[in-house]
PDB file of C-alpha atoms in Angstrom:
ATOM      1  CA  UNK A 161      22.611-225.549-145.122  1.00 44.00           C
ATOM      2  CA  UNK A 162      26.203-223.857-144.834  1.00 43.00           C
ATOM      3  CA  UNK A 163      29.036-225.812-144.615  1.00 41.00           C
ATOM      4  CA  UNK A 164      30.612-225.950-141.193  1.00 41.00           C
ATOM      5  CA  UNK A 165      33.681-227.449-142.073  1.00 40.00           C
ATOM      6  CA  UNK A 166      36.954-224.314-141.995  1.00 42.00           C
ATOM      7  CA  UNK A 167      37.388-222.490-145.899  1.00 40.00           C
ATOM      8  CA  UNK A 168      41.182-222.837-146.924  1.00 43.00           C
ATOM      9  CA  UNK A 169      41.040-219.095-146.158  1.00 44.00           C
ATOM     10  CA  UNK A 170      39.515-219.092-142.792  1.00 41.00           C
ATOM     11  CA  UNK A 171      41.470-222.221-141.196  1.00 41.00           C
ATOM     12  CA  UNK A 172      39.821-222.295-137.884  1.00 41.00           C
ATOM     13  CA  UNK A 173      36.606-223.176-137.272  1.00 43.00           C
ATOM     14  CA  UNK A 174      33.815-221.022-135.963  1.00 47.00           C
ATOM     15  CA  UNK A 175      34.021-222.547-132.781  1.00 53.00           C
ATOM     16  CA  UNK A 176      38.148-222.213-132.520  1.00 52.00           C
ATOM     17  CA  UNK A 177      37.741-218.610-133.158  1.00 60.00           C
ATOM     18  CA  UNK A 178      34.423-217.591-131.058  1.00 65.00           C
ATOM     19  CA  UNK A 179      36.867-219.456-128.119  1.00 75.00           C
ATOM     20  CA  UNK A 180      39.696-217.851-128.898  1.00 75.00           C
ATOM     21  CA  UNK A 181      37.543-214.343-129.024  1.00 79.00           C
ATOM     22  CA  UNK A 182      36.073-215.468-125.743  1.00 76.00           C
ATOM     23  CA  UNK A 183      39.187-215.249-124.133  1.00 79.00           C
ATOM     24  CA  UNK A 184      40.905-212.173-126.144  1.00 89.00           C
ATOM     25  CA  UNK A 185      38.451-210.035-125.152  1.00 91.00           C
ATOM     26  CA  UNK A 186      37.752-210.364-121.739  1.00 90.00           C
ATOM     27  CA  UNK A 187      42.270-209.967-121.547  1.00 90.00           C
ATOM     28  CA  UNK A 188      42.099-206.962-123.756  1.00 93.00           C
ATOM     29  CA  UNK A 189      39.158-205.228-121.469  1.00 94.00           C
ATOM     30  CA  UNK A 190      41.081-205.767-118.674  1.00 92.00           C
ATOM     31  CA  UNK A 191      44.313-204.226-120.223  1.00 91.00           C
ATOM     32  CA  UNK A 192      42.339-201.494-120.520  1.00 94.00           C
ATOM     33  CA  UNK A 193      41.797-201.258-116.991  1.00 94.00           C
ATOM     34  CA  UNK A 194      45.562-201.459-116.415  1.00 88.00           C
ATOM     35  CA  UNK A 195      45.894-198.593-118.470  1.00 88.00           C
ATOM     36  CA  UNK A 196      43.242-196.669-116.610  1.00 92.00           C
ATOM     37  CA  UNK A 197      44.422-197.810-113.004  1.00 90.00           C
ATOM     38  CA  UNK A 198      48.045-196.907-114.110  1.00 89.00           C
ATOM     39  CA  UNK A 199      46.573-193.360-114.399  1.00 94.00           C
ATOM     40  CA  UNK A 200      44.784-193.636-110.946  1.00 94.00           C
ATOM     41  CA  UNK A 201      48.491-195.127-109.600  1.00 91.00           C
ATOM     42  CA  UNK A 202      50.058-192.397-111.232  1.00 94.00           C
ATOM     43  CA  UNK A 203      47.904-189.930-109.453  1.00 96.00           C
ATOM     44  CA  UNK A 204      47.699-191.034-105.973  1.00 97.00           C
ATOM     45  CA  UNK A 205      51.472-191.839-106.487  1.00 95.00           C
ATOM     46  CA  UNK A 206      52.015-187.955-107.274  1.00 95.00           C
ATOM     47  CA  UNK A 207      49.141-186.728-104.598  1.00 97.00           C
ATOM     48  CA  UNK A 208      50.414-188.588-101.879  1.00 98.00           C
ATOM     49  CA  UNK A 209      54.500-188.157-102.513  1.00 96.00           C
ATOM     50  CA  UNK A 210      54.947-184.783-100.605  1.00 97.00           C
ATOM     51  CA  UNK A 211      53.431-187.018 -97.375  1.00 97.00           C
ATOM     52  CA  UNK A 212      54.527-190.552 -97.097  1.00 97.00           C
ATOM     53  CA  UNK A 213      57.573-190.012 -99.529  1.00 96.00           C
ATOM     54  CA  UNK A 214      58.350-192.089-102.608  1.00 93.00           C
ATOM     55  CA  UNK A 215      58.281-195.388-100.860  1.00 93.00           C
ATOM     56  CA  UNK A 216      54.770-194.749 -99.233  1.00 96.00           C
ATOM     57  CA  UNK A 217      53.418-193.394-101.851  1.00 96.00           C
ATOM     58  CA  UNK A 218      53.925-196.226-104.308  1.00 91.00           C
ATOM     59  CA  UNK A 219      52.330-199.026-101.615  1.00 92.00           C
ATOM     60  CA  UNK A 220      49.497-196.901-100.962  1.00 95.00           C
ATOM     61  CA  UNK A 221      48.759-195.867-104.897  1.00 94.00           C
ATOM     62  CA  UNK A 222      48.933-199.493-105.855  1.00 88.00           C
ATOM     63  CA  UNK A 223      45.853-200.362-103.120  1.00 92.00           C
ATOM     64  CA  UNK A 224      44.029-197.706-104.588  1.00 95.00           C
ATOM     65  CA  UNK A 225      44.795-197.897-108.152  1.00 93.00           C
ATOM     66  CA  UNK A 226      43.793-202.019-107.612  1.00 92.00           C
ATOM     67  CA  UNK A 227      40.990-200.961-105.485  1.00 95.00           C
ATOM     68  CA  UNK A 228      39.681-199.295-108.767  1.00 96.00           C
ATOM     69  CA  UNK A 229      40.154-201.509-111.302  1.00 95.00           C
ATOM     70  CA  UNK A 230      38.645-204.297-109.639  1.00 95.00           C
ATOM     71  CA  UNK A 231      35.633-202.278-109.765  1.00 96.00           C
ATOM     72  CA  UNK A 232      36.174-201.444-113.232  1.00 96.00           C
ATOM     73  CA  UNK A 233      36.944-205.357-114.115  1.00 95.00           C
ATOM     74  CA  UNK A 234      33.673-206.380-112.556  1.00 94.00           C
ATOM     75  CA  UNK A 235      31.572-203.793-113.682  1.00 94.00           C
ATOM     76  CA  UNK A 236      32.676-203.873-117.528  1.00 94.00           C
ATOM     77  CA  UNK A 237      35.370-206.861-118.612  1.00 93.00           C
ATOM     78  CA  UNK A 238      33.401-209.199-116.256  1.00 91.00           C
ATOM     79  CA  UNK A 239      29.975-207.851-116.582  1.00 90.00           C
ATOM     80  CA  UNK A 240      28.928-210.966-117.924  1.00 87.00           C
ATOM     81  CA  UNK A 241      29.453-213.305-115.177  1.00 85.00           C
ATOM     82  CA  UNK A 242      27.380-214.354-112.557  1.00 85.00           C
ATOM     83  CA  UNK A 243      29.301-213.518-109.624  1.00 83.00           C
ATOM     84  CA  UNK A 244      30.174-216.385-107.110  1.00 83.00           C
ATOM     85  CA  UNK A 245      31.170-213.746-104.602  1.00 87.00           C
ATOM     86  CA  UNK A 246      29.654-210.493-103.013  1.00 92.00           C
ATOM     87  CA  UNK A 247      31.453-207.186-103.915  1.00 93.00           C
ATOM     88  CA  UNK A 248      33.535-207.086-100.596  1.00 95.00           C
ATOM     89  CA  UNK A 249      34.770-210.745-100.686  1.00 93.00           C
ATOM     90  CA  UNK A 250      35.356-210.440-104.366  1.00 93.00           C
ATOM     91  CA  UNK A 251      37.197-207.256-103.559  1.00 94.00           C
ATOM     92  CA  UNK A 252      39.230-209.094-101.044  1.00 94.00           C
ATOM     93  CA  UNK A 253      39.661-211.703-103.122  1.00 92.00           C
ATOM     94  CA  UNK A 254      40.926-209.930-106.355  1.00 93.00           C
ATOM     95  CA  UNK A 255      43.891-208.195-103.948  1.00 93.00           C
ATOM     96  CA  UNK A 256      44.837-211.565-102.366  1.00 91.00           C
ATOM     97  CA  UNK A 257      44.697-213.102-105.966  1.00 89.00           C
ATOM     98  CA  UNK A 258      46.754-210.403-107.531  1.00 87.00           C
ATOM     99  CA  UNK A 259      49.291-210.561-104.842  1.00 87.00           C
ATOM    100  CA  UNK A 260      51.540-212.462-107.413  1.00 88.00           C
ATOM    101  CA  UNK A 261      51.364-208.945-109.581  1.00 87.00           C
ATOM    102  CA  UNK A 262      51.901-207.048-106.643  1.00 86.00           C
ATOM    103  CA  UNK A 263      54.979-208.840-106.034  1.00 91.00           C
ATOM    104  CA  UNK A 264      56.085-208.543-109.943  1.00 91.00           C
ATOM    105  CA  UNK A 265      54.531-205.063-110.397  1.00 89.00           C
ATOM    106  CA  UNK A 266      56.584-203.110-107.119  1.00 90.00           C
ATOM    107  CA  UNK A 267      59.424-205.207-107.769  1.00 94.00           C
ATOM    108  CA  UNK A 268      59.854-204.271-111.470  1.00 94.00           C
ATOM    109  CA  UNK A 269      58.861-200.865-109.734  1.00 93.00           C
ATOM    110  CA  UNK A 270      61.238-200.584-106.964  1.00 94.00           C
ATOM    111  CA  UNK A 271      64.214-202.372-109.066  1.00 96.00           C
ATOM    112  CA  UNK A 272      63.946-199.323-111.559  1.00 97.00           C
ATOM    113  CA  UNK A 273      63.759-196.787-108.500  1.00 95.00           C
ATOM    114  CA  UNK A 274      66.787-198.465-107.322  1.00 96.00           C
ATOM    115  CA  UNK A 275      68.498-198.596-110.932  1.00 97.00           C
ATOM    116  CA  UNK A 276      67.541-196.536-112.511  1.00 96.00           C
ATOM    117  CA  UNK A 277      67.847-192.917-111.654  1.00 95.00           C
ATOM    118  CA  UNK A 278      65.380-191.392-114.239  1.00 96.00           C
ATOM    119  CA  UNK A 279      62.843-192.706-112.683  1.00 95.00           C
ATOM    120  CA  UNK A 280      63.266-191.691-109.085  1.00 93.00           C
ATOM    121  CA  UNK A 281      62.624-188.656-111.259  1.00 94.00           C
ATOM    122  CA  UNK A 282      59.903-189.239-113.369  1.00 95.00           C
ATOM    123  CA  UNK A 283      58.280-192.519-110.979  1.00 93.00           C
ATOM    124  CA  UNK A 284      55.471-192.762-114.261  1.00 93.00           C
ATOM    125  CA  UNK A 285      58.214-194.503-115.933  1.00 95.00           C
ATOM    126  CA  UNK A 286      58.414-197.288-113.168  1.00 94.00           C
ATOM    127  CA  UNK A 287      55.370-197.482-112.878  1.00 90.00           C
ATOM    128  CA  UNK A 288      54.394-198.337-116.430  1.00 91.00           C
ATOM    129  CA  UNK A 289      56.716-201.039-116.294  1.00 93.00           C
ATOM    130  CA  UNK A 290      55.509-202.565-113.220  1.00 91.00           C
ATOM    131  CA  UNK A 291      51.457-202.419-114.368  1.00 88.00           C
ATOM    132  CA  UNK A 292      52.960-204.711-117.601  1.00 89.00           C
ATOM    133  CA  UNK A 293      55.105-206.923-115.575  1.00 89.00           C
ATOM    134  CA  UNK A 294      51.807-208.127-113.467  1.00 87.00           C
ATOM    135  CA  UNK A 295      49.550-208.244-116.747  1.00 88.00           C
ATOM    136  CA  UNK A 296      49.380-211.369-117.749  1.00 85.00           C
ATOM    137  CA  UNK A 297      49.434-212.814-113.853  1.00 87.00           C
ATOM    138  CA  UNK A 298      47.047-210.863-112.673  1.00 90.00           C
ATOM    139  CA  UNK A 299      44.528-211.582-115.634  1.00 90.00           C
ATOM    140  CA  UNK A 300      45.165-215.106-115.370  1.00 88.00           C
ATOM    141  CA  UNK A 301      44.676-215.116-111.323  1.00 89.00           C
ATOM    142  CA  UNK A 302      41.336-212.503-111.645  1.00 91.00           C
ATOM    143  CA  UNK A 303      39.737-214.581-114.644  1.00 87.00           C
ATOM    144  CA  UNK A 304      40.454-218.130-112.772  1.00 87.00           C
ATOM    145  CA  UNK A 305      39.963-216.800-109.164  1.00 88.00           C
ATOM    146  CA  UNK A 306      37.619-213.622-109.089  1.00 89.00           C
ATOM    147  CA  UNK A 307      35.549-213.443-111.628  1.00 88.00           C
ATOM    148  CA  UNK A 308      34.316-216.607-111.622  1.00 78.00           C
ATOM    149  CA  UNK A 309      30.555-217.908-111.817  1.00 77.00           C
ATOM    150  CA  UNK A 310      28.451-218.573-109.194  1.00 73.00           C
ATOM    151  CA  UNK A 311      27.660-222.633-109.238  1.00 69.00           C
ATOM    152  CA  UNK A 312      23.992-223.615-109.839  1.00 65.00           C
ATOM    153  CA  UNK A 313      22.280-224.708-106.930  1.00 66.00           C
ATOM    154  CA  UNK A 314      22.089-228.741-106.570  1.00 66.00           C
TER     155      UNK A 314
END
């Protein structure tokens, strides 16, 4: 029988690690998504520019660069779960959740518009910044308040 107890080379235990590889993951994955919904930002941002203007633009490209990653998030960094939620409440619910990295994404965004002249330029720039700033909040919110498990039946 091997011996469970941590090697002076491998400190943590096999149980510290599969945790801590639990939760990595799932926060990588949905950096990933990030990175894909800035592109989808990025696009509507550029697409819909010449018609609402820089302002309008950036509200509407965040709804439909969030709009997308939830769907990414639920169909591949939360596959897994058993979802407490249909698709259009958890939909709802992953905006209202992730209204804390709205808040800290178009305010990074808009500060660096309003600073930052380059960007008014090249708005990609802002918006990189902003889909950071919200990271870590909106992973935190989605993981706790999304994608959660459906409770067993009594």
């Amino acid at each position: 029988m091997p011996d469970s107890r941590p090697s002076p080379a491998n400190p943590l235990s096999p149980g510290v690690t599969g945790g801590l590889r639990a939760r990595i993951v799932p926060f990588m994955k949905f950096g990933i998504v990030g990175g894909s919904g800035l592109l989808w930002d990025t696009l509507a941002l550029y697409g819909f520019r010449p018609l609402l203007g820089l302002t309008g633009a950036t509200l509407l490209a965040y709804f439909i660069a969030a709009s997308m990653n939830w769907l990414a998030n639920r169909l591949w960094t939360f596959r897994h779960v058993v979802h407490a939620d249909r698709p259009l409440v958890q939909w709802a619910r992953f905006l209202m959740a992730n209204s804390l990295g709205f808040v800290m994404n178009r305010g990074m965004v808009f500060t660096l518009f309003l600073l930052a002249p380059l960007c008014r330029t090249i708005p990609v720039l802002a918006l990189a910044a902003g889909a950071l700033t919200g990271l870590v909040a909106n992973f935190t919110l989605s993981h706790r308040m999304v994608f959660r498990h459906r409770q067993p039946p009594p």
